[in-house]
Structures are given as structure tokens and as C-alpha cells.
Amino acid sequence: KKTLFSIAIVLMMIASTVLITAPIEPAQAAIAPVQPYAGPLKSGDVATGTFDTDVWISIRPNVIGKDQTLLVNIWATPASNAQRKLIGYHITITKPDGTTDEFTMNSERDTAATWMEYTPTQVGVYK
């Protein structure tokens, strides 16, 4: 056991000597000439990334009486980010008599979502 322990000590000393005497050179690094940023595009910059987006709408409650308020939620996935919002959600609600109510609104920042309240004024099926 003493011989094995002595050999282990000698090997650790040799290894530490090699590590201490090895030359240390700093890593060569450079900052990319164009850095990413968040927020509106700078003059002359062009957004080149694309991704698929789905837009969803939810209306609650499902069954409601005339002149009662309902909640309409609209959102997109994936959500926008970095202090961005989606502009121009266009919602068309068709009343039972075929006339329409139209609304255009922007999303909240970061969430790509917005909401509104709507009050039906006719009895029947809305689309």
C-alpha cells in the first residue's frame, strides 16, 4: 500500500508540474461587426427572419342573451417579443340579420394579444 500511495503522489506531482509549465495563451476573440438589437428596425436594416404564425379568437360565454356583454380575446402564436406589438387585427362580427360590426385594433406589447367587450343587440346566431 505504501508503494502504491507513493506512486500516486509522484504521478500527481508530475501532472501538476506539466500543468504549471504549460504555456497559457489568451483566447483570440472579436466582436461581430453587426450586433443584434431589440426594438424597431434601424434605418436601412431589413428583417430577414420568417416564421409561421397562427391567429386565434375566443368568445366567452358561448351562449348569451340580447344586450348582455361578452368577452372577445384575440392572440397570435408565437407571440411577438422585444417590446413589439402586432398592428391591425381586423374582427368582423356578422349579426343574425346579415349586417356586420367591424373592429380594428392592435395587440398589447410582447403578448400579441388583445381583447374587447361586445354586446349583441339582436337575438340569433352571430358569426
CSV table of C-alpha atoms in Angstrom, one decimal:
chain,number,residue,atom,x,y,z
A,1,LYS,CA,0.0,0.0,0.0
A,2,LYS,CA,2.8,2.4,0.8
A,3,THR,CA,4.4,1.8,-2.6
A,4,LEU,CA,1.0,2.4,-4.4
A,5,PHE,CA,0.5,5.6,-2.4
A,6,SER,CA,4.0,6.8,-3.2
A,7,ILE,CA,3.5,6.2,-6.9
A,8,ALA,CA,0.2,8.1,-6.9
A,9,ILE,CA,1.9,11.1,-5.1
A,10,VAL,CA,4.7,11.1,-7.7
A,11,LEU,CA,2.2,11.0,-10.6
A,12,MET,CA,0.2,13.9,-9.2
A,13,MET,CA,3.4,15.9,-8.7
A,14,ILE,CA,4.5,15.2,-12.3
A,15,ALA,CA,1.0,16.1,-13.6
A,16,SER,CA,0.9,19.4,-11.7
A,17,THR,CA,4.4,20.3,-12.9
A,18,VAL,CA,3.3,19.8,-16.5
A,19,LEU,CA,0.2,21.9,-15.9
A,20,ILE,CA,2.2,24.7,-14.3
A,21,THR,CA,4.8,24.9,-17.0
A,22,ALA,CA,2.4,24.7,-20.0
A,23,PRO,CA,2.2,28.0,-21.9
A,24,ILE,CA,-1.0,29.9,-21.3
A,25,GLU,CA,-2.2,32.0,-24.3
A,26,PRO,CA,-5.3,34.2,-24.2
A,27,ALA,CA,-8.2,33.3,-26.5
A,28,GLN,CA,-8.4,35.4,-29.6
A,29,ALA,CA,-12.0,36.8,-29.8
A,30,ALA,CA,-13.6,39.5,-31.8
A,31,ILE,CA,-17.0,41.2,-31.6
A,32,ALA,CA,-19.1,40.7,-34.7
A,33,PRO,CA,-19.3,43.9,-36.7
A,34,VAL,CA,-23.2,43.8,-36.6
A,35,GLN,CA,-24.7,43.2,-33.2
A,36,PRO,CA,-28.3,42.1,-32.7
A,37,TYR,CA,-30.7,44.6,-31.1
A,38,ALA,CA,-34.3,44.8,-29.9
A,39,GLY,CA,-37.0,47.3,-30.8
A,40,PRO,CA,-37.9,49.0,-34.1
A,41,LEU,CA,-35.6,48.4,-37.1
A,42,LYS,CA,-32.9,51.0,-37.6
A,43,SER,CA,-32.9,52.9,-40.8
A,44,GLY,CA,-31.6,50.7,-43.6
A,45,ASP,CA,-32.0,47.4,-41.7
A,46,VAL,CA,-34.2,44.7,-43.2
A,47,ALA,CA,-35.8,41.9,-41.2
A,48,THR,CA,-34.9,38.7,-42.8
A,49,GLY,CA,-36.3,36.1,-40.4
A,50,THR,CA,-39.6,34.4,-41.0
A,51,PHE,CA,-41.8,32.1,-39.0
A,52,ASP,CA,-45.3,30.7,-39.3
A,53,THR,CA,-48.0,32.4,-37.2
A,54,ASP,CA,-51.4,31.3,-36.2
A,55,VAL,CA,-54.1,33.7,-35.0
A,56,TRP,CA,-56.8,32.6,-32.6
A,57,ILE,CA,-60.1,34.0,-31.3
A,58,SER,CA,-62.1,33.1,-28.3
A,59,ILE,CA,-65.5,34.3,-27.3
A,60,ARG,CA,-67.0,33.8,-23.8
A,61,PRO,CA,-69.6,33.0,-22.7
A,62,ASN,CA,-70.7,30.8,-25.6
A,63,VAL,CA,-74.4,31.3,-25.0
A,64,ILE,CA,-75.6,34.8,-24.1
A,65,GLY,CA,-78.7,36.9,-24.1
A,66,LYS,CA,-79.5,40.0,-26.0
A,67,ASP,CA,-77.9,43.2,-24.5
A,68,GLN,CA,-75.5,41.1,-22.3
A,69,THR,CA,-71.8,41.7,-22.7
A,70,LEU,CA,-69.4,39.1,-23.9
A,71,LEU,CA,-65.6,38.9,-23.9
A,72,VAL,CA,-63.6,38.5,-27.2
A,73,ASN,CA,-59.9,37.5,-26.9
A,74,ILE,CA,-57.6,37.6,-30.0
A,75,TRP,CA,-54.0,36.4,-30.0
A,76,ALA,CA,-51.2,35.1,-32.2
A,77,THR,CA,-48.8,32.3,-31.7
A,78,PRO,CA,-45.9,32.5,-31.4
A,79,ALA,CA,-46.2,35.8,-29.6
A,80,SER,CA,-44.2,38.8,-30.6
A,81,ASN,CA,-41.4,39.8,-28.3
A,82,ALA,CA,-38.9,42.6,-27.5
A,83,GLN,CA,-41.4,45.4,-27.0
A,84,ARG,CA,-43.1,44.7,-30.3
A,85,LYS,CA,-46.9,44.6,-31.0
A,86,LEU,CA,-49.0,43.4,-33.8
A,87,ILE,CA,-50.9,46.1,-35.7
A,88,GLY,CA,-54.2,45.8,-37.4
A,89,TYR,CA,-56.2,42.8,-36.0
A,90,HIS,CA,-59.4,43.1,-38.0
A,91,ILE,CA,-62.5,41.5,-36.5
A,92,THR,CA,-65.8,41.2,-38.4
A,93,ILE,CA,-68.9,40.1,-36.5
A,94,THR,CA,-71.9,39.2,-38.6
A,95,LYS,CA,-75.3,39.7,-36.9
A,96,PRO,CA,-78.3,37.4,-37.4
A,97,ASP,CA,-79.8,39.8,-39.9
A,98,GLY,CA,-76.6,39.8,-42.1
A,99,THR,CA,-75.3,43.2,-41.1
A,100,THR,CA,-71.8,43.5,-39.7
A,101,ASP,CA,-69.8,45.2,-37.0
A,102,GLU,CA,-66.1,45.7,-37.8
A,103,PHE,CA,-63.3,46.4,-35.4
A,104,THR,CA,-59.6,47.0,-36.0
A,105,MET,CA,-57.2,47.0,-33.0
A,106,ASN,CA,-53.5,46.4,-32.1
A,107,SER,CA,-52.1,43.8,-29.8
A,108,GLU,CA,-50.6,44.6,-26.4
A,109,ARG,CA,-46.8,44.8,-26.4
A,110,ASP,CA,-44.9,41.4,-26.1
A,111,THR,CA,-48.0,39.2,-25.9
A,112,ALA,CA,-49.5,39.5,-29.4
A,113,ALA,CA,-52.9,39.5,-27.7
A,114,THR,CA,-55.8,41.9,-27.3
A,115,TRP,CA,-59.4,41.8,-26.1
A,116,MET,CA,-62.6,43.7,-26.3
A,117,GLU,CA,-66.1,43.5,-25.0
A,118,TYR,CA,-69.1,43.2,-27.3
A,119,THR,CA,-72.8,43.5,-26.7
A,120,PRO,CA,-75.2,41.6,-29.1
A,121,THR,CA,-78.3,43.7,-29.9
A,122,GLN,CA,-80.2,41.0,-31.8
A,123,VAL,CA,-81.5,37.5,-31.0
A,124,GLY,CA,-80.0,34.7,-33.1
A,125,VAL,CA,-76.7,33.3,-34.3
A,126,TYR,CA,-73.7,35.6,-34.7
A,127,LYS,CA,-70.7,34.7,-36.9
